[in-house]
mmCIF file of C-alpha atoms in Angstrom:
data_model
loop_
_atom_site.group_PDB
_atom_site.id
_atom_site.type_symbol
_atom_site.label_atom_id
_atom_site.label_comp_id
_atom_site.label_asym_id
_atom_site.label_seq_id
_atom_site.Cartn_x
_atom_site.Cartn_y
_atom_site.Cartn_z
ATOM 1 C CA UNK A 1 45.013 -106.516 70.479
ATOM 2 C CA UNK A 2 43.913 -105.056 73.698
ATOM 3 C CA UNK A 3 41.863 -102.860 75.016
ATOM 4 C CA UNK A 4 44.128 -99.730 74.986
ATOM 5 C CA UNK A 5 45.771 -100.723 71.723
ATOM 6 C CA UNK A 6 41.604 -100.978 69.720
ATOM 7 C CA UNK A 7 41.038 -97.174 71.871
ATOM 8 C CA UNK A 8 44.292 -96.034 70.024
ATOM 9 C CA UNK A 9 42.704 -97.245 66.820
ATOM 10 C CA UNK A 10 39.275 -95.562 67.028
ATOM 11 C CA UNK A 11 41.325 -92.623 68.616
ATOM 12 C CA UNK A 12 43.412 -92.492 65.249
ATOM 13 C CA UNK A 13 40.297 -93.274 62.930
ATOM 14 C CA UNK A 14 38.260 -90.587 64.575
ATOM 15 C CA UNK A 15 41.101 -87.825 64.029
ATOM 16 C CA UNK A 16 41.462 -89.038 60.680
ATOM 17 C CA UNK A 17 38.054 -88.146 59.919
ATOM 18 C CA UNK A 18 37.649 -84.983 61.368
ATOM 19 C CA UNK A 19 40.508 -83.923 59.871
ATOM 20 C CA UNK A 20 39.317 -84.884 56.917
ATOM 21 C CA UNK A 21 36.385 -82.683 57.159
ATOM 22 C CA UNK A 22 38.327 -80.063 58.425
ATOM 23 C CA UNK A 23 40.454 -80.164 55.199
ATOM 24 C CA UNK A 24 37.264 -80.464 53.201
ATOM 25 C CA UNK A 25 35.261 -77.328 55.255
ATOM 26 C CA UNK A 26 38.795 -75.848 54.726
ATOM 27 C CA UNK A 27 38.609 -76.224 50.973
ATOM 28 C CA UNK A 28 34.954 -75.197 50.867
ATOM 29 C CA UNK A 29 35.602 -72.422 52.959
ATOM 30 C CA UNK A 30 38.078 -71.127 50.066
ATOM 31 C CA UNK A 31 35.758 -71.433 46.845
ATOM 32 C CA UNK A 32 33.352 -69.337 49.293
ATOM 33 C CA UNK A 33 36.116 -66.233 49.879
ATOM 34 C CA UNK A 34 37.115 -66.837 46.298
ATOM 35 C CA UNK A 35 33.088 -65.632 45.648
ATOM 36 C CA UNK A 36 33.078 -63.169 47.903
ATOM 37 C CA UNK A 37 35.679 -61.935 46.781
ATOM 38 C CA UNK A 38 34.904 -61.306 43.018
ATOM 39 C CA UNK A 39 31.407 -60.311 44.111
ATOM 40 C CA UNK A 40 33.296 -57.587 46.270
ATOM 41 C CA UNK A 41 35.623 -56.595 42.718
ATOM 42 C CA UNK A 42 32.441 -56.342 40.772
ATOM 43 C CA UNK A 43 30.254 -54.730 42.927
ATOM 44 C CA UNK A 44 33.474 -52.115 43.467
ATOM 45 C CA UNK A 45 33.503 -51.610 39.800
ATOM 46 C CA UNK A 46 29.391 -50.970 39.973
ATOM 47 C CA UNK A 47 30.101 -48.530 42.443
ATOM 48 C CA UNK A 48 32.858 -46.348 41.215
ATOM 49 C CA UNK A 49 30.080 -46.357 37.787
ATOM 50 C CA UNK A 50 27.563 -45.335 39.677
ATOM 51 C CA UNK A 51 30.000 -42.650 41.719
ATOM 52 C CA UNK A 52 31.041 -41.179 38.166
ATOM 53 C CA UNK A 53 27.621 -41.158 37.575
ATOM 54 C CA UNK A 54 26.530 -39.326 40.275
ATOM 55 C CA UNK A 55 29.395 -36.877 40.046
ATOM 56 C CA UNK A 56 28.251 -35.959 36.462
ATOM 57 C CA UNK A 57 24.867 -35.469 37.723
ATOM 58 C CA UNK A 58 25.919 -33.191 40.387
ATOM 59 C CA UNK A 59 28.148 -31.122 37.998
ATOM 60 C CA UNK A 60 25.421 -30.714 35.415
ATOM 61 C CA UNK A 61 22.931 -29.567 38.607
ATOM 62 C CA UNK A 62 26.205 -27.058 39.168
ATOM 63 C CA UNK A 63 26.397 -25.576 35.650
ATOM 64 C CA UNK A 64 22.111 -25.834 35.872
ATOM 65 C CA UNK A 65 22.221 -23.373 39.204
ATOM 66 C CA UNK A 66 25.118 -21.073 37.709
ATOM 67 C CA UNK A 67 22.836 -20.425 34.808
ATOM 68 C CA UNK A 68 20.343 -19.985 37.287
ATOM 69 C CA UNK A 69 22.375 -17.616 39.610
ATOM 70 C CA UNK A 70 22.646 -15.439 36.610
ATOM 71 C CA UNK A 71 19.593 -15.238 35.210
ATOM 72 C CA UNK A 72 18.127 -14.013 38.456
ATOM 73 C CA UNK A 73 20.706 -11.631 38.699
ATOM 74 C CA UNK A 74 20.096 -10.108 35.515
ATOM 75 C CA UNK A 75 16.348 -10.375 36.401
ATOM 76 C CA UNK A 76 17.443 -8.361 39.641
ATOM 77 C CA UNK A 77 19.318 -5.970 37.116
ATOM 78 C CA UNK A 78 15.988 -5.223 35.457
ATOM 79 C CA UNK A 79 14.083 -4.309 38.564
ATOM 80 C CA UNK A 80 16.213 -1.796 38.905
ATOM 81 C CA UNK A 81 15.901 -0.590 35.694
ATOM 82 C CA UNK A 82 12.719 -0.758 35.482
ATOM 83 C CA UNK A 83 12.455 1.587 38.327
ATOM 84 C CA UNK A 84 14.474 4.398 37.173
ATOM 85 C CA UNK A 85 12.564 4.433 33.928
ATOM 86 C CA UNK A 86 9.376 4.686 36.306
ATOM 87 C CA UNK A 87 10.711 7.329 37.575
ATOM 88 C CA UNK A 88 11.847 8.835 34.506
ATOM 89 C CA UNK A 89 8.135 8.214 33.082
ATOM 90 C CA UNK A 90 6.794 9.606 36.343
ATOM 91 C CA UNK A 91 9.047 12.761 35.849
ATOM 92 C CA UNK A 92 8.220 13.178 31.846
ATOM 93 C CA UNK A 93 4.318 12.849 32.749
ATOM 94 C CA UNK A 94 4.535 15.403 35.214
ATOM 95 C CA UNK A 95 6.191 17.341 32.266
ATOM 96 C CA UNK A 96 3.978 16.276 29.631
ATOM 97 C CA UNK A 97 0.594 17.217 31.977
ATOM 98 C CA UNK A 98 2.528 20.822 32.521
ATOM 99 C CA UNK A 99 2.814 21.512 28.799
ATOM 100 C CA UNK A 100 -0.530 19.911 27.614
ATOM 101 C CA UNK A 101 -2.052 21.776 30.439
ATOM 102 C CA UNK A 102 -0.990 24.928 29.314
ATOM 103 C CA UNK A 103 -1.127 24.421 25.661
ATOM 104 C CA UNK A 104 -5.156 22.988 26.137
ATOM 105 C CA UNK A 105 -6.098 25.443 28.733
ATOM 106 C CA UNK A 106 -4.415 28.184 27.411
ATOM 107 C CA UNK A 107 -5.371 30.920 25.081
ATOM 108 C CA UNK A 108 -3.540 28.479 22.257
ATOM 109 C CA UNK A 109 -5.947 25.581 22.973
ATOM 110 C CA UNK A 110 -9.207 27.856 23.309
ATOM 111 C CA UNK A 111 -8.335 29.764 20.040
ATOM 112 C CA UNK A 112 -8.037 26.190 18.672
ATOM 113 C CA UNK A 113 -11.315 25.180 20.007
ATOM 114 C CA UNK A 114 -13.051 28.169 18.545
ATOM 115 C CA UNK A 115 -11.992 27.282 15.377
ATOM 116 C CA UNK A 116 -12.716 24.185 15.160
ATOM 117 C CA UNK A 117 -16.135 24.556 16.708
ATOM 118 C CA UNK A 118 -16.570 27.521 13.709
ATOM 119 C CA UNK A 119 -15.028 24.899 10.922
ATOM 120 C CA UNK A 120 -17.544 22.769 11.638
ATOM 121 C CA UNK A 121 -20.305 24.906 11.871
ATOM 122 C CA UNK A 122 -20.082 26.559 8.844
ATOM 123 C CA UNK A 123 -19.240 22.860 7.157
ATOM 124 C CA UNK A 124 -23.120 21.801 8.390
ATOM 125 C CA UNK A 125 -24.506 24.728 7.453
ATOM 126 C CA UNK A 126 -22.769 24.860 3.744
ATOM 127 C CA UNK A 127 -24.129 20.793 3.381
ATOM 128 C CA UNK A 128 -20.170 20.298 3.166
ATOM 129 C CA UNK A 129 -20.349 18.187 5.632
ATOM 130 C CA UNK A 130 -23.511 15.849 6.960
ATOM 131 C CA UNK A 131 -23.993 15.210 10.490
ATOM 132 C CA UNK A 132 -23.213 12.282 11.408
ATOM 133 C CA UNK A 133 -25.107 10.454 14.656
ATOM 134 C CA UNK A 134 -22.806 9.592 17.290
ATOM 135 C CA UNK A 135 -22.243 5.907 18.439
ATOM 136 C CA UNK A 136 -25.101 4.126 20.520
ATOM 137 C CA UNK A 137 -27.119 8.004 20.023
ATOM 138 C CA UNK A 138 -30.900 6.803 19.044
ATOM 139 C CA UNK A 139 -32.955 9.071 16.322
ATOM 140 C CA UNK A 140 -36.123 8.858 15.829
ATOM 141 C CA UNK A 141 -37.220 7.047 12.741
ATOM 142 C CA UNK A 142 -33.947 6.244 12.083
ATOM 143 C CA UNK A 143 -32.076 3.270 11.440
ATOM 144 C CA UNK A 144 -28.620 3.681 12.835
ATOM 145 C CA UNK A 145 -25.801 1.946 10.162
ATOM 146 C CA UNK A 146 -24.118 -1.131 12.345
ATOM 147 C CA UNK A 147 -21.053 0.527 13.715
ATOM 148 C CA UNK A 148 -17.418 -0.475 13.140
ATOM 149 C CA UNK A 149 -16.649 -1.663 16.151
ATOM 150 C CA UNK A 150 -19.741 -3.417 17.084
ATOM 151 C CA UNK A 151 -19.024 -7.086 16.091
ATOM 152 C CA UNK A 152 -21.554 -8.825 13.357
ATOM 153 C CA UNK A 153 -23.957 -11.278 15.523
ATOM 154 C CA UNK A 154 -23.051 -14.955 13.682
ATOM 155 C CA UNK A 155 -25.772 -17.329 13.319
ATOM 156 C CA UNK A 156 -25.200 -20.421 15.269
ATOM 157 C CA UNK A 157 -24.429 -23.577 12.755
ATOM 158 C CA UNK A 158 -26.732 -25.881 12.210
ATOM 159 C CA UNK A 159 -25.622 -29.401 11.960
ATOM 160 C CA UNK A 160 -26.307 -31.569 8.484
ATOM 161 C CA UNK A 161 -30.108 -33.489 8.550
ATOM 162 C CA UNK A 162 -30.753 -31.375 11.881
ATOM 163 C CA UNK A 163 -34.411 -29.854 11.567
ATOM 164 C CA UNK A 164 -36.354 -27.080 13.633
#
């Protein structure tokens, strides 16, 4: 053999080899994008979960803001009514203070007065009636009877073995 025929040889060896490793990077290369790609299917699958997901989220926030929408609407509806029945309360009070005003102050409410006033006069003087002390009034050497609306005083607990 010569010289250029043992150059040929390592020549053909050397391409045989590296094409061997290209055919094996080649076939490594493959079982990669096979990976990839059912990573890429699964992880597409994940998404369009999670995208269903989120799009039932976002339609219950929707029907959540409707409600919402309506209620403060209806809560803006009762403003307003609650102002014209102000003023409708406003307007009856001025009424009301017309008529009790003239009914009270008037010869009506003064007769009324005087009877009264003469009922319970007579009713004292007859022993019909006793006179009774007003609330918080003092008289002397008198114990006043604990009023209705003052609340009994409650003695604080003592606890079990507890001595003073």
């Amino acid at each position: 053999m010569s010289l250029t025929g043992i150059a040929a040889l390592v020549a053909a060896v050397s391409f045989a080899v590296l094409a061997g490793a290209g055919v094996y990077l080649a076939v490594r290369f493959t079982r990669v994008l096979g990976d990839a790609a059912t990573l890429v299917r699964d992880t597409k699958s994940d998404q369009q979960a999670l995208f269903a997901r989120a799009n039932t989220a976002v339609d219950r926030a929707n029907a959540q803001l409707d409600l919402t929408e309506a209620a403060t609407a209806s809560v803006g509806e009762l403003g307003t009514a609650m102002t014209e029945l102000a003023g409708q309360a406003s307007a009856l009070a001025g009424v009301g203070r017309t008529v009790a005003g003239a009914v009270v102050g008037g010869p009506l409410g003064r007769a009324a007065a005087v009877a009264y006033g003469v009922r319970h006069a007579v009713g004292v003087r007859t022993g019909a009636r006793q006179r009774r002390p007003l609330a918080g009034q003092v008289l002397a050497g008198q114990e006043l009877p604990p009023s209705a609306t003052t609340p009994a005083r409650r003695q604080p607990r003592r606890r079990a073995g507890a001595t003073r």
